[in-house]
Amino acid sequence: MVQIGAAVQSALQALPRVVRNGPLMLSIGVPLALGQVVGLASLPAVFGWYIPKLRKPSWAPPAPIFGQTWAVLYGVMGTASYLVGKQVGWKSYPMGVYAAQLLLNLAWQPLFFMLKRPGVAQVENAALFG
């Protein structure tokens, strides 16, 4: 019982840090969570179409790499958005551009895997380059 009380007390002491770091946590957590949802929704298509049926070049990365790569990508994008938002403001043009590219990034997996439209996904990739 003493350990539970100490854990609760420790959590309560950490609460001001959590609130203070809320924008950072949201900046990283939101793209990670959205990416996780899209990734999980795409899994049946990855295992039902991409891995067994789609012809891939010999240099194509192994399918398990995709999940880790997307997680790192979204984490880095979230960190960058926090740094930019803190510098120029959360309701600024750069943050609007970030939001648009995040939506395009999130749309790529459903386009490619779920709708099985690699050509459309490639056009969407081109839109990310502006």
mmCIF file with all atom_site columns, N, CA, C and O in Angstrom, residues 10-41:
data_model
loop_
_atom_site.group_PDB
_atom_site.id
_atom_site.type_symbol
_atom_site.label_atom_id
_atom_site.label_alt_id
_atom_site.label_comp_id
_atom_site.label_asym_id
_atom_site.label_entity_id
_atom_site.label_seq_id
_atom_site.pdbx_PDB_ins_code
_atom_site.Cartn_x
_atom_site.Cartn_y
_atom_site.Cartn_z
_atom_site.occupancy
_atom_site.B_iso_or_equiv
_atom_site.pdbx_formal_charge
_atom_site.auth_seq_id
_atom_site.auth_comp_id
_atom_site.auth_asym_id
_atom_site.auth_atom_id
_atom_site.pdbx_PDB_model_num
ATOM 1   N N  . SER A 1 10 ? 4.313  10.607 -6.608  1.00 0.00 ? 10 SER A N  1
ATOM 2   C CA . SER A 1 10 ? 5.294  10.902 -7.643  1.00 0.00 ? 10 SER A CA 1
ATOM 3   C C  . SER A 1 10 ? 4.603  11.400 -8.917  1.00 0.00 ? 10 SER A C  1
ATOM 4   O O  . SER A 1 10 ? 5.062  12.341 -9.561  1.00 0.00 ? 10 SER A O  1
ATOM 5   N N  . ALA A 1 11 ? 3.476  10.758 -9.274  1.00 0.00 ? 11 ALA A N  1
ATOM 6   C CA . ALA A 1 11 ? 2.731  11.180 -10.460 1.00 0.00 ? 11 ALA A CA 1
ATOM 7   C C  . ALA A 1 11 ? 2.178  12.586 -10.287 1.00 0.00 ? 11 ALA A C  1
ATOM 8   O O  . ALA A 1 11 ? 2.209  13.393 -11.219 1.00 0.00 ? 11 ALA A O  1
ATOM 9   N N  . LEU A 1 12 ? 1.680  12.900 -9.109  1.00 0.00 ? 12 LEU A N  1
ATOM 10  C CA . LEU A 1 12 ? 1.148  14.235 -8.856  1.00 0.00 ? 12 LEU A CA 1
ATOM 11  C C  . LEU A 1 12 ? 2.247  15.293 -8.906  1.00 0.00 ? 12 LEU A C  1
ATOM 12  O O  . LEU A 1 12 ? 2.024  16.408 -9.369  1.00 0.00 ? 12 LEU A O  1
ATOM 13  N N  . GLN A 1 13 ? 3.439  14.933 -8.445  1.00 0.00 ? 13 GLN A N  1
ATOM 14  C CA . GLN A 1 13 ? 4.553  15.876 -8.506  1.00 0.00 ? 13 GLN A CA 1
ATOM 15  C C  . GLN A 1 13 ? 4.982  16.119 -9.949  1.00 0.00 ? 13 GLN A C  1
ATOM 16  O O  . GLN A 1 13 ? 5.439  17.195 -10.299 1.00 0.00 ? 13 GLN A O  1
ATOM 17  N N  . ALA A 1 14 ? 4.838  15.105 -10.796 1.00 0.00 ? 14 ALA A N  1
ATOM 18  C CA . ALA A 1 14 ? 5.234  15.234 -12.199 1.00 0.00 ? 14 ALA A CA 1
ATOM 19  C C  . ALA A 1 14 ? 4.196  15.986 -13.017 1.00 0.00 ? 14 ALA A C  1
ATOM 20  O O  . ALA A 1 14 ? 4.490  16.459 -14.115 1.00 0.00 ? 14 ALA A O  1
ATOM 21  N N  . LEU A 1 15 ? 2.970  16.117 -12.520 1.00 0.00 ? 15 LEU A N  1
ATOM 22  C CA . LEU A 1 15 ? 1.892  16.742 -13.272 1.00 0.00 ? 15 LEU A CA 1
ATOM 23  C C  . LEU A 1 15 ? 2.235  18.134 -13.805 1.00 0.00 ? 15 LEU A C  1
ATOM 24  O O  . LEU A 1 15 ? 1.956  18.427 -14.975 1.00 0.00 ? 15 LEU A O  1
ATOM 25  N N  . PRO A 1 16 ? 2.856  19.028 -13.018 1.00 0.00 ? 16 PRO A N  1
ATOM 26  C CA . PRO A 1 16 ? 3.201  20.338 -13.592 1.00 0.00 ? 16 PRO A CA 1
ATOM 27  C C  . PRO A 1 16 ? 4.127  20.233 -14.802 1.00 0.00 ? 16 PRO A C  1
ATOM 28  O O  . PRO A 1 16 ? 4.000  20.993 -15.752 1.00 0.00 ? 16 PRO A O  1
ATOM 29  N N  . ARG A 1 17 ? 5.047  19.266 -14.785 1.00 0.00 ? 17 ARG A N  1
ATOM 30  C CA . ARG A 1 17 ? 5.929  19.078 -15.943 1.00 0.00 ? 17 ARG A CA 1
ATOM 31  C C  . ARG A 1 17 ? 5.134  18.625 -17.155 1.00 0.00 ? 17 ARG A C  1
ATOM 32  O O  . ARG A 1 17 ? 5.390  19.052 -18.274 1.00 0.00 ? 17 ARG A O  1
ATOM 33  N N  . VAL A 1 18 ? 4.158  17.746 -16.925 1.00 0.00 ? 18 VAL A N  1
ATOM 34  C CA . VAL A 1 18 ? 3.329  17.259 -18.025 1.00 0.00 ? 18 VAL A CA 1
ATOM 35  C C  . VAL A 1 18 ? 2.543  18.410 -18.633 1.00 0.00 ? 18 VAL A C  1
ATOM 36  O O  . VAL A 1 18 ? 2.470  18.572 -19.849 1.00 0.00 ? 18 VAL A O  1
ATOM 37  N N  . VAL A 1 19 ? 1.947  19.244 -17.795 1.00 0.00 ? 19 VAL A N  1
ATOM 38  C CA . VAL A 1 19 ? 1.176  20.389 -18.282 1.00 0.00 ? 19 VAL A CA 1
ATOM 39  C C  . VAL A 1 19 ? 2.091  21.365 -19.014 1.00 0.00 ? 19 VAL A C  1
ATOM 40  O O  . VAL A 1 19 ? 1.765  21.867 -20.083 1.00 0.00 ? 19 VAL A O  1
ATOM 41  N N  . ARG A 1 20 ? 3.266  21.600 -18.444 1.00 0.00 ? 20 ARG A N  1
ATOM 42  C CA . ARG A 1 20 ? 4.224  22.516 -19.068 1.00 0.00 ? 20 ARG A CA 1
ATOM 43  C C  . ARG A 1 20 ? 4.678  21.978 -20.427 1.00 0.00 ? 20 ARG A C  1
ATOM 44  O O  . ARG A 1 20 ? 4.907  22.735 -21.361 1.00 0.00 ? 20 ARG A O  1
ATOM 45  N N  . ASN A 1 21 ? 4.810  20.664 -20.536 1.00 0.00 ? 21 ASN A N  1
ATOM 46  C CA . ASN A 1 21 ? 5.266  20.053 -21.784 1.00 0.00 ? 21 ASN A CA 1
ATOM 47  C C  . ASN A 1 21 ? 4.112  19.588 -22.659 1.00 0.00 ? 21 ASN A C  1
ATOM 48  O O  . ASN A 1 21 ? 4.321  18.861 -23.623 1.00 0.00 ? 21 ASN A O  1
ATOM 49  N N  . GLY A 1 22 ? 2.894  20.007 -22.341 1.00 0.00 ? 22 GLY A N  1
ATOM 50  C CA . GLY A 1 22 ? 1.723  19.589 -23.101 1.00 0.00 ? 22 GLY A CA 1
ATOM 51  C C  . GLY A 1 22 ? 1.817  19.860 -24.589 1.00 0.00 ? 22 GLY A C  1
ATOM 52  O O  . GLY A 1 22 ? 1.518  18.971 -25.396 1.00 0.00 ? 22 GLY A O  1
ATOM 53  N N  . PRO A 1 23 ? 2.230  21.066 -25.015 1.00 0.00 ? 23 PRO A N  1
ATOM 54  C CA . PRO A 1 23 ? 2.330  21.313 -26.464 1.00 0.00 ? 23 PRO A CA 1
ATOM 55  C C  . PRO A 1 23 ? 3.307  20.361 -27.157 1.00 0.00 ? 23 PRO A C  1
ATOM 56  O O  . PRO A 1 23 ? 3.034  19.899 -28.266 1.00 0.00 ? 23 PRO A O  1
ATOM 57  N N  . LEU A 1 24 ? 4.414  20.045 -26.503 1.00 0.00 ? 24 LEU A N  1
ATOM 58  C CA . LEU A 1 24 ? 5.367  19.101 -27.094 1.00 0.00 ? 24 LEU A CA 1
ATOM 59  C C  . LEU A 1 24 ? 4.744  17.721 -27.198 1.00 0.00 ? 24 LEU A C  1
ATOM 60  O O  . LEU A 1 24 ? 4.842  17.050 -28.232 1.00 0.00 ? 24 LEU A O  1
ATOM 61  N N  . MET A 1 25 ? 4.080  17.284 -26.127 1.00 0.00 ? 25 MET A N  1
ATOM 62  C CA . MET A 1 25 ? 3.454  15.961 -26.143 1.00 0.00 ? 25 MET A CA 1
ATOM 63  C C  . MET A 1 25 ? 2.378  15.874 -27.218 1.00 0.00 ? 25 MET A C  1
ATOM 64  O O  . MET A 1 25 ? 2.273  14.870 -27.915 1.00 0.00 ? 25 MET A O  1
ATOM 65  N N  . LEU A 1 26 ? 1.578  16.926 -27.351 1.00 0.00 ? 26 LEU A N  1
ATOM 66  C CA . LEU A 1 26 ? 0.548  16.931 -28.392 1.00 0.00 ? 26 LEU A CA 1
ATOM 67  C C  . LEU A 1 26 ? 1.160  16.964 -29.786 1.00 0.00 ? 26 LEU A C  1
ATOM 68  O O  . LEU A 1 26 ? 0.688  16.275 -30.695 1.00 0.00 ? 26 LEU A O  1
ATOM 69  N N  . SER A 1 27 ? 2.202  17.753 -29.955 1.00 0.00 ? 27 SER A N  1
ATOM 70  C CA . SER A 1 27 ? 2.844  17.873 -31.268 1.00 0.00 ? 27 SER A CA 1
ATOM 71  C C  . SER A 1 27 ? 3.399  16.536 -31.743 1.00 0.00 ? 27 SER A C  1
ATOM 72  O O  . SER A 1 27 ? 3.358  16.238 -32.939 1.00 0.00 ? 27 SER A O  1
ATOM 73  N N  . ILE A 1 28 ? 3.915  15.751 -30.828 1.00 0.00 ? 28 ILE A N  1
ATOM 74  C CA . ILE A 1 28 ? 4.455  14.442 -31.192 1.00 0.00 ? 28 ILE A CA 1
ATOM 75  C C  . ILE A 1 28 ? 3.360  13.381 -31.145 1.00 0.00 ? 28 ILE A C  1
ATOM 76  O O  . ILE A 1 28 ? 3.270  12.523 -32.027 1.00 0.00 ? 28 ILE A O  1
ATOM 77  N N  . GLY A 1 29 ? 2.506  13.453 -30.135 1.00 0.00 ? 29 GLY A N  1
ATOM 78  C CA . GLY A 1 29 ? 1.503  12.413 -29.926 1.00 0.00 ? 29 GLY A CA 1
ATOM 79  C C  . GLY A 1 29 ? 0.419  12.356 -30.981 1.00 0.00 ? 29 GLY A C  1
ATOM 80  O O  . GLY A 1 29 ? -0.005 11.273 -31.383 1.00 0.00 ? 29 GLY A O  1
ATOM 81  N N  . VAL A 1 30 ? -0.040 13.515 -31.458 1.00 0.00 ? 30 VAL A N  1
ATOM 82  C CA . VAL A 1 30 ? -1.120 13.520 -32.443 1.00 0.00 ? 30 VAL A CA 1
ATOM 83  C C  . VAL A 1 30 ? -0.697 12.851 -33.757 1.00 0.00 ? 30 VAL A C  1
ATOM 84  O O  . VAL A 1 30 ? -1.391 11.946 -34.229 1.00 0.00 ? 30 VAL A O  1
ATOM 85  N N  . PRO A 1 31 ? 0.428  13.234 -34.361 1.00 0.00 ? 31 PRO A N  1
ATOM 86  C CA . PRO A 1 31 ? 0.794  12.531 -35.598 1.00 0.00 ? 31 PRO A CA 1
ATOM 87  C C  . PRO A 1 31 ? 1.104  11.051 -35.369 1.00 0.00 ? 31 PRO A C  1
ATOM 88  O O  . PRO A 1 31 ? 0.782  10.214 -36.215 1.00 0.00 ? 31 PRO A O  1
ATOM 89  N N  . LEU A 1 32 ? 1.710  10.730 -34.217 1.00 0.00 ? 32 LEU A N  1
ATOM 90  C CA . LEU A 1 32 ? 1.970  9.314  -33.933 1.00 0.00 ? 32 LEU A CA 1
ATOM 91  C C  . LEU A 1 32 ? 0.666  8.539  -33.800 1.00 0.00 ? 32 LEU A C  1
ATOM 92  O O  . LEU A 1 32 ? 0.538  7.433  -34.337 1.00 0.00 ? 32 LEU A O  1
ATOM 93  N N  . ALA A 1 33 ? -0.307 9.093  -33.086 1.00 0.00 ? 33 ALA A N  1
ATOM 94  C CA . ALA A 1 33 ? -1.580 8.397  -32.894 1.00 0.00 ? 33 ALA A CA 1
ATOM 95  C C  . ALA A 1 33 ? -2.332 8.249  -34.222 1.00 0.00 ? 33 ALA A C  1
ATOM 96  O O  . ALA A 1 33 ? -2.853 7.175  -34.538 1.00 0.00 ? 33 ALA A O  1
ATOM 97  N N  . LEU A 1 34 ? -2.377 9.334  -35.002 1.00 0.00 ? 34 LEU A N  1
ATOM 98  C CA . LEU A 1 34 ? -3.061 9.259  -36.299 1.00 0.00 ? 34 LEU A CA 1
ATOM 99  C C  . LEU A 1 34 ? -2.359 8.267  -37.230 1.00 0.00 ? 34 LEU A C  1
ATOM 100 O O  . LEU A 1 34 ? -3.015 7.495  -37.935 1.00 0.00 ? 34 LEU A O  1
ATOM 101 N N  . GLY A 1 35 ? -1.034 8.287  -37.219 1.00 0.00 ? 35 GLY A N  1
ATOM 102 C CA . GLY A 1 35 ? -0.286 7.331  -38.026 1.00 0.00 ? 35 GLY A CA 1
ATOM 103 C C  . GLY A 1 35 ? -0.534 5.894  -37.594 1.00 0.00 ? 35 GLY A C  1
ATOM 104 O O  . GLY A 1 35 ? -0.619 4.988  -38.428 1.00 0.00 ? 35 GLY A O  1
ATOM 105 N N  . GLN A 1 36 ? -0.671 5.689  -36.294 1.00 0.00 ? 36 GLN A N  1
ATOM 106 C CA . GLN A 1 36 ? -0.959 4.349  -35.774 1.00 0.00 ? 36 GLN A CA 1
ATOM 107 C C  . GLN A 1 36 ? -2.326 3.867  -36.259 1.00 0.00 ? 36 GLN A C  1
ATOM 108 O O  . GLN A 1 36 ? -2.477 2.726  -36.681 1.00 0.00 ? 36 GLN A O  1
ATOM 109 N N  . VAL A 1 37 ? -3.315 4.755  -36.208 1.00 0.00 ? 37 VAL A N  1
ATOM 110 C CA . VAL A 1 37 ? -4.671 4.392  -36.656 1.00 0.00 ? 37 VAL A CA 1
ATOM 111 C C  . VAL A 1 37 ? -4.653 4.024  -38.141 1.00 0.00 ? 37 VAL A C  1
ATOM 112 O O  . VAL A 1 37 ? -5.196 2.993  -38.547 1.00 0.00 ? 37 VAL A O  1
ATOM 113 N N  . VAL A 1 38 ? -4.013 4.866  -38.945 1.00 0.00 ? 38 VAL A N  1
ATOM 114 C CA . VAL A 1 38 ? -3.944 4.605  -40.389 1.00 0.00 ? 38 VAL A CA 1
ATOM 115 C C  . VAL A 1 38 ? -3.155 3.326  -40.655 1.00 0.00 ? 38 VAL A C  1
ATOM 116 O O  . VAL A 1 38 ? -3.547 2.504  -41.491 1.00 0.00 ? 38 VAL A O  1
ATOM 117 N N  . GLY A 1 39 ? -2.060 3.142  -39.936 1.00 0.00 ? 39 GLY A N  1
ATOM 118 C CA . GLY A 1 39 ? -1.248 1.937  -40.120 1.00 0.00 ? 39 GLY A CA 1
ATOM 119 C C  . GLY A 1 39 ? -2.002 0.667  -39.766 1.00 0.00 ? 39 GLY A C  1
ATOM 120 O O  . GLY A 1 39 ? -1.947 -0.327 -40.502 1.00 0.00 ? 39 GLY A O  1
ATOM 121 N N  . LEU A 1 40 ? -2.714 0.691  -38.655 1.00 0.00 ? 40 LEU A N  1
ATOM 122 C CA . LEU A 1 40 ? -3.493 -0.486 -38.266 1.00 0.00 ? 40 LEU A CA 1
ATOM 123 C C  . LEU A 1 40 ? -4.618 -0.761 -39.261 1.00 0.00 ? 40 LEU A C  1
ATOM 124 O O  . LEU A 1 40 ? -4.898 -1.916 -39.584 1.00 0.00 ? 40 LEU A O  1
ATOM 125 N N  . ALA A 1 41 ? -5.239 0.298  -39.756 1.00 0.00 ? 41 ALA A N  1
ATOM 126 C CA . ALA A 1 41 ? -6.297 0.116  -40.749 1.00 0.00 ? 41 ALA A CA 1
ATOM 127 C C  . ALA A 1 41 ? -5.750 -0.463 -42.052 1.00 0.00 ? 41 ALA A C  1
ATOM 128 O O  . ALA A 1 41 ? -6.450 -1.179 -42.770 1.00 0.00 ? 41 ALA A O  1
#
